[in-house]
mmCIF file of C-alpha atoms and ligand atoms in Angstrom:
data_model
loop_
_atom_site.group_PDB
_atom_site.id
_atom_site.type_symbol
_atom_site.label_atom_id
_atom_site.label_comp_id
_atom_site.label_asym_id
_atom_site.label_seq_id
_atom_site.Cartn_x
_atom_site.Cartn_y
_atom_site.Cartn_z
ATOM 1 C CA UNK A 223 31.149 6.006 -21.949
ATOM 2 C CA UNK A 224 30.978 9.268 -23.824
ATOM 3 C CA UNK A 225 32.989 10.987 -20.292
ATOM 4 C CA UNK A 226 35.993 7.845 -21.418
ATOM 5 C CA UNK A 227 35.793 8.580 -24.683
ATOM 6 C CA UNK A 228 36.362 12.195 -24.212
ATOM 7 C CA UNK A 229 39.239 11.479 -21.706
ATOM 8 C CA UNK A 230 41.505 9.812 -24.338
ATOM 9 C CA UNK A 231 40.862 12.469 -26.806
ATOM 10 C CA UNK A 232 41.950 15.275 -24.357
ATOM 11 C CA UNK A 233 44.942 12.952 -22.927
ATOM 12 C CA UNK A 234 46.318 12.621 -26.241
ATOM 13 C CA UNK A 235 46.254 16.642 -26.683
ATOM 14 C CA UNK A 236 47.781 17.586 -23.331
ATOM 15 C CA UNK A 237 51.028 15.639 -21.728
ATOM 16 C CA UNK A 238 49.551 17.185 -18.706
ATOM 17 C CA UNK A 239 47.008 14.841 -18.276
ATOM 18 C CA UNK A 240 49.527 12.449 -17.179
ATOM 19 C CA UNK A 241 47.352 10.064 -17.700
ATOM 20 C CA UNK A 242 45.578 7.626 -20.797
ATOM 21 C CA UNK A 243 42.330 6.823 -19.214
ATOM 22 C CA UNK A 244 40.450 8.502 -16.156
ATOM 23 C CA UNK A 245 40.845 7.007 -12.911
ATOM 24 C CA UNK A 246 39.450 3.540 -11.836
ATOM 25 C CA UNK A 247 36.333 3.051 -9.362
ATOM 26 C CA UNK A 248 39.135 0.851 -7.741
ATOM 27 C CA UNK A 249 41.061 3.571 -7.326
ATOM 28 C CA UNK A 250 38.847 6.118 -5.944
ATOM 29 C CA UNK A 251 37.461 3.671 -3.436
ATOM 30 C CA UNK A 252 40.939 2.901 -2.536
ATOM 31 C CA UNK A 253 41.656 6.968 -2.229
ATOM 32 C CA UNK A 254 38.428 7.398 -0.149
ATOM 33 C CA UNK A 255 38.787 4.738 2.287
ATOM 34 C CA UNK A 256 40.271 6.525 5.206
ATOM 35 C CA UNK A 257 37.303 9.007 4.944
ATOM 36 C CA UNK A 258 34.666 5.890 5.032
ATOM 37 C CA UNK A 259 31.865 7.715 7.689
ATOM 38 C CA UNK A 260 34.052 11.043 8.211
ATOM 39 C CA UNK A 261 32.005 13.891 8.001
ATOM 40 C CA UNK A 262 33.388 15.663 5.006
ATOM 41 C CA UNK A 263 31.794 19.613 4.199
ATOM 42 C CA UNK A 264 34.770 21.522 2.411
ATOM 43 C CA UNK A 265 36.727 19.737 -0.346
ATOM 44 C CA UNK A 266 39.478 20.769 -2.025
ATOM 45 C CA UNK A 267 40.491 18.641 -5.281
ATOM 46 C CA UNK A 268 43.200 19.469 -7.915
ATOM 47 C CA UNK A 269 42.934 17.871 -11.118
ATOM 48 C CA UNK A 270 39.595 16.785 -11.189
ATOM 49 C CA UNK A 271 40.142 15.594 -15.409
ATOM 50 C CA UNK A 272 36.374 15.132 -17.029
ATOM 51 C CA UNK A 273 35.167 14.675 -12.593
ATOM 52 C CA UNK A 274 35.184 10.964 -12.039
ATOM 53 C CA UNK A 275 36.079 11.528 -8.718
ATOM 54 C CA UNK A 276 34.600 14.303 -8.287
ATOM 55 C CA UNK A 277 31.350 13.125 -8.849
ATOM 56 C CA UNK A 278 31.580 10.576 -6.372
ATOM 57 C CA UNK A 279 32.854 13.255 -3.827
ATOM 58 C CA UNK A 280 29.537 15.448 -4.760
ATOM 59 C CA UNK A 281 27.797 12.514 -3.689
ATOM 60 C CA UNK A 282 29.130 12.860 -0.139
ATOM 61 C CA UNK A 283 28.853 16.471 0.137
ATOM 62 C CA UNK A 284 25.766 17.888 2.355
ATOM 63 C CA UNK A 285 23.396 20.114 0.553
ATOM 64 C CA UNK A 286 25.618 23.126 2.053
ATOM 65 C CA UNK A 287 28.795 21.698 1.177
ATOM 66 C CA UNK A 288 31.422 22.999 -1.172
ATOM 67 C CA UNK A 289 33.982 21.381 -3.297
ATOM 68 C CA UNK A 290 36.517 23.388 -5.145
ATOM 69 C CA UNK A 291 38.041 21.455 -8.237
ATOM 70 C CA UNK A 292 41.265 22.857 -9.911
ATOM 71 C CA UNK A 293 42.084 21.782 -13.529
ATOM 72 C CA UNK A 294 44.201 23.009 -15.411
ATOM 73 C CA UNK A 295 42.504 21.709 -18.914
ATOM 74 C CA UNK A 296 40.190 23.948 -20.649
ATOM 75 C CA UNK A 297 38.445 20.824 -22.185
ATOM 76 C CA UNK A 298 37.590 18.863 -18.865
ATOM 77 C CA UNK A 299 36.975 22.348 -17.560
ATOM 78 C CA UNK A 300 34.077 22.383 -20.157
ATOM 79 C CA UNK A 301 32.845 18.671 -19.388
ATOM 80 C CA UNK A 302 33.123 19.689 -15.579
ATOM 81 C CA UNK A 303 30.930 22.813 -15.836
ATOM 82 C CA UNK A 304 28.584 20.183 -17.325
ATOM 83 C CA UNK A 305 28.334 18.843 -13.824
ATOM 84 C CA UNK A 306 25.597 21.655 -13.197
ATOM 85 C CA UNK A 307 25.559 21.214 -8.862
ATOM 86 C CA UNK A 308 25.937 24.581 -7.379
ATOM 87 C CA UNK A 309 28.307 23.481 -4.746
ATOM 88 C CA UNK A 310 30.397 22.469 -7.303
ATOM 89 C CA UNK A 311 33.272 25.839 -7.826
ATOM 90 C CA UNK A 312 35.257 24.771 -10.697
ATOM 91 C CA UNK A 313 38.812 26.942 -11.180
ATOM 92 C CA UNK A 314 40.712 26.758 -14.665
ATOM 93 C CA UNK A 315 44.409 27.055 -13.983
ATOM 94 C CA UNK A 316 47.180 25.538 -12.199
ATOM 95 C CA UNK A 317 47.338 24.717 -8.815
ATOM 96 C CA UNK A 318 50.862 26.508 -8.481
ATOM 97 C CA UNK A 319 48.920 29.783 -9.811
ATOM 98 C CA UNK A 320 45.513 29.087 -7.745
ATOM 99 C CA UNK A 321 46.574 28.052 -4.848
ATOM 100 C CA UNK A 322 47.971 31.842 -3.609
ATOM 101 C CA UNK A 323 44.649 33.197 -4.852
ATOM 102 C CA UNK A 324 43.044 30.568 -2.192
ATOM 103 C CA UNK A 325 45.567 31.804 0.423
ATOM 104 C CA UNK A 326 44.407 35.139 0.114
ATOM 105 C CA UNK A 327 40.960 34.715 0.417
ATOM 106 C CA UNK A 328 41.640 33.108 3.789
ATOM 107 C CA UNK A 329 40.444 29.691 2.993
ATOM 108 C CA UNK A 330 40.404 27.021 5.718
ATOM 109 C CA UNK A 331 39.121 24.382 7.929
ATOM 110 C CA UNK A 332 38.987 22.035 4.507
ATOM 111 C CA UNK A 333 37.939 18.597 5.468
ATOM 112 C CA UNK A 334 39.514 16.807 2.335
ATOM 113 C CA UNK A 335 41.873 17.452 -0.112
ATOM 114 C CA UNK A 336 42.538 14.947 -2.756
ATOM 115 C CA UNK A 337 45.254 15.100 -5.891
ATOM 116 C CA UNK A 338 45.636 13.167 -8.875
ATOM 117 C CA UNK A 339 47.743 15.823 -10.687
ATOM 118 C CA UNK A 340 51.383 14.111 -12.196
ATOM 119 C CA UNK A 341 52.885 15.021 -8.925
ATOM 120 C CA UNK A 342 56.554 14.227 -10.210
ATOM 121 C CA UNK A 343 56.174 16.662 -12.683
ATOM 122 C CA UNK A 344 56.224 19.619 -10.360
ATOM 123 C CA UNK A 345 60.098 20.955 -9.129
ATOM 124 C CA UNK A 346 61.099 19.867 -5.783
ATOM 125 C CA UNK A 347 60.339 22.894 -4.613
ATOM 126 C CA UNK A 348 56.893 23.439 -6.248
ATOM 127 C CA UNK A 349 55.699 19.881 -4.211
ATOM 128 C CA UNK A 350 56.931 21.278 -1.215
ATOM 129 C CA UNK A 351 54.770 24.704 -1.439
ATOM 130 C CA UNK A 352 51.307 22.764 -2.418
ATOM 131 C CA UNK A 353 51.958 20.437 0.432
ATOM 132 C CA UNK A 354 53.194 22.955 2.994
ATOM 133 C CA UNK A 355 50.464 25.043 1.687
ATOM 134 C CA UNK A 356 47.831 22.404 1.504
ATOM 135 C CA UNK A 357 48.303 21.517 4.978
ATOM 136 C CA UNK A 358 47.639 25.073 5.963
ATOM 137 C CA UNK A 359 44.126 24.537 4.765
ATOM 138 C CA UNK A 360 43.394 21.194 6.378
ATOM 139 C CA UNK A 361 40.975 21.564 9.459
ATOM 140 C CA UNK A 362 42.437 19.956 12.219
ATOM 141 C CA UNK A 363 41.470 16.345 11.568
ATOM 142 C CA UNK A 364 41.518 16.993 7.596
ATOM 143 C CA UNK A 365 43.208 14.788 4.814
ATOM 144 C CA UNK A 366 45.423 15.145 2.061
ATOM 145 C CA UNK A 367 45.446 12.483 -0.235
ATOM 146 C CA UNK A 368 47.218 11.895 -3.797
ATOM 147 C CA UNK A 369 45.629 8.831 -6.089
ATOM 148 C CA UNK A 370 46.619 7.950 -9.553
ATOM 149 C CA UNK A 371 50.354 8.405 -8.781
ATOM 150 C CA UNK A 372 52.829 5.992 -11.132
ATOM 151 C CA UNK A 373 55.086 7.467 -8.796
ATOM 152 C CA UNK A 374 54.707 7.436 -5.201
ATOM 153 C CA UNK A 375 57.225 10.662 -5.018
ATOM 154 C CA UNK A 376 54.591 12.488 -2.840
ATOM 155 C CA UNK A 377 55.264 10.366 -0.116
ATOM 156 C CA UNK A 378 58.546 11.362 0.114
ATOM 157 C CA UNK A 379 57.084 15.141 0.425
ATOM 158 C CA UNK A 380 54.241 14.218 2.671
ATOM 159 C CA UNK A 381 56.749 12.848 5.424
ATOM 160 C CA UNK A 382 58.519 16.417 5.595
ATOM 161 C CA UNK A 383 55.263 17.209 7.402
ATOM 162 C CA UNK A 384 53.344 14.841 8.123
ATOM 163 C CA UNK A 385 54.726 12.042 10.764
ATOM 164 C CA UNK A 386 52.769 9.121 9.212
ATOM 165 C CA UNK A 387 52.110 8.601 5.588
ATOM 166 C CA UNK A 388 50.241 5.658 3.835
ATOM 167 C CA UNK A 389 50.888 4.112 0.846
ATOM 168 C CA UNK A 390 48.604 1.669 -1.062
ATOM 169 C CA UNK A 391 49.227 0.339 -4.795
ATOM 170 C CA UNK A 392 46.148 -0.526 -6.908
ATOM 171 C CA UNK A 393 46.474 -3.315 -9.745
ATOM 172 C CA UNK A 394 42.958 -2.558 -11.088
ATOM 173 C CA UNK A 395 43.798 1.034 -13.216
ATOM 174 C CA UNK A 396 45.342 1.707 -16.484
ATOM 175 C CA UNK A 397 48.320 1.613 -15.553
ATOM 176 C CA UNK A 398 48.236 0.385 -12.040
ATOM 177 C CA UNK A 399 49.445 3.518 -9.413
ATOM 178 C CA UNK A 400 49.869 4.318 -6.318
ATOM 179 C CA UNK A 401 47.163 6.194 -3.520
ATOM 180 C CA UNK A 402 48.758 8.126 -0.765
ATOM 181 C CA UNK A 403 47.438 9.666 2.266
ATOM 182 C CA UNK A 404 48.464 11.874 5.270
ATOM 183 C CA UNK A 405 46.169 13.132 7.891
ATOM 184 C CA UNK A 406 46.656 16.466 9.955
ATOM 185 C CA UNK A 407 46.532 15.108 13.029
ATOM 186 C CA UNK A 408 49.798 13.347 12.238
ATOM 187 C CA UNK A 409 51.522 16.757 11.089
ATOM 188 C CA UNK A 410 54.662 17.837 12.314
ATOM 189 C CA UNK A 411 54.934 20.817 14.710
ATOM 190 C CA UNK A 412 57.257 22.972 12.766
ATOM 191 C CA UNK A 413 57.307 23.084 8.425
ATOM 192 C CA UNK A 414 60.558 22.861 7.151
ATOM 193 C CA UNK A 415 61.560 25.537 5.045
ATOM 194 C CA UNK A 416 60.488 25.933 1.970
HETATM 195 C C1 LIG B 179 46.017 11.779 -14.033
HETATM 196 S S1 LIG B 179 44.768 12.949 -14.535
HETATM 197 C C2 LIG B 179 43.491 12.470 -13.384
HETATM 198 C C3 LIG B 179 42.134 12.994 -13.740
HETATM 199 C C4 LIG B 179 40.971 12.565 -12.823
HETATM 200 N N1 LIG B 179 41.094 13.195 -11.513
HETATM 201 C C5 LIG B 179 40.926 11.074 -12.649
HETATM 202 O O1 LIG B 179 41.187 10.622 -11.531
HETATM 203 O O2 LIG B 179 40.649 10.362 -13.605
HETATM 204 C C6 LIG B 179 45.454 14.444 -13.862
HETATM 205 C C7 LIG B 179 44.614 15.699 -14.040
HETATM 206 O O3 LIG B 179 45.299 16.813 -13.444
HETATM 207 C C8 LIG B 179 45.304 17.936 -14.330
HETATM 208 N N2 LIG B 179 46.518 18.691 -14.006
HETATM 209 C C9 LIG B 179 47.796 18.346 -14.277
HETATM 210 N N3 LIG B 179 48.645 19.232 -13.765
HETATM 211 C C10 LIG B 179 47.881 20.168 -13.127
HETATM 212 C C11 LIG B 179 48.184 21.334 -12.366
HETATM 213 N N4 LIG B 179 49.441 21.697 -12.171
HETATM 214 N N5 LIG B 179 47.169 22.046 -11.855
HETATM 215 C C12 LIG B 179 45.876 21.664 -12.058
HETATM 216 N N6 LIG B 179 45.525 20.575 -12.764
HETATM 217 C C13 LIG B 179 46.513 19.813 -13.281
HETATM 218 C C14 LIG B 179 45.278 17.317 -15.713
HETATM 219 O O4 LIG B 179 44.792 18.200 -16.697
HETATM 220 C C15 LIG B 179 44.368 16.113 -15.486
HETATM 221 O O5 LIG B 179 43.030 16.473 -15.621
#
């Protein structure tokens, strides 16, 4: 309750949140259902918010695991860092400014990556660099998915590289939105340019 609470309060502070209320357990079963009995070790999620998802994500996570959560808010930073699990690596920033640092420590073979950020927010050309770049860190038979989406505008991103892209709407969130997914193994051969 107090996690809700504290939601709305940083929501109405930041039009970055992009959102009134943190995501549904509707929605993040929806998000998670093409991983149901996947292995998943290295997870990647931007805009974790106060870690509703993230959370649930922990709780799939081997003790050796690692999930790297990129918000932008200093608040739900705070509330995240409240999370306490070591395998937890919490980033403050943007995922346009992160993201290079990532590249250049080499990161890959990520099993998951998962996005509720306002992706329609971001310049045609910013969408296209996370998910070009994104896809760079999928192992082979990774994921990318975007959930909480009013706007299912990643999916017309997604299909530059990816040859088969999923779209599911959920009623039961405030407001009702849109979960998308895209698996490596369905990536193109060649990236378009960027
Ligand atoms: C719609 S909220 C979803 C929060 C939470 N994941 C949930 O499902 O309830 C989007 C989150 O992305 C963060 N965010 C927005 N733009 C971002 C960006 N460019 N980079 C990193 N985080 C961002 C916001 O601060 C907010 O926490």
């Amino acid at each position: 309750m107090r996690t809700k609470q504290n939601f709305i309060r940083v929501a109405l502070s930041d039009f970055n949140v992009g959102a009134l209320a943190e995501s549904s357990q509707y929605i993040i079963r929806e998000a998670l259902r093409s991983q149901e009995g996947k292995p998943l070790k290295k997870i990647i999620e931007y805009g974790p918010g106060n870690g509703v998802m993230t959370k649930v994500l922990l709780q799939r996570l081997p003790a050796d695991g690692q999930l790297i959560a990129i918000e932008s808010n200093r608040d739900f930073v705070e509330l995240l860092r409240e999370i306490g699990d070591p395998r937890l690596r919490i980033i403050c920033g943007t995922i346009q400014d992160i993201i290079p640092t990532l590249q250049k420590e080499g990161l890959q073979g990520i099993d998951l990556i998962v996005s509720s950020i306002p992706f329609s927010w971001l310049s045609q050309e910013a969408r296209k660099e996370v998910i070009s770049n994104s896809s760079e860190f999928l192992a082979k038979d990774g994921s990318l998915i975007f959930f909480h989406q009013y706007i299912p505008i990643a999916a017309l991103s997604l299909r530059e590289f990816f040859k088969k892209v999923s779209i599911s709407f959920v009623l039961r969130n405030m407001f009702p939105c849109f979960v998308i997914v895209a698996h490596k193994s369905n990536a193109k051969r060649t990236n378009p340019n960027i």
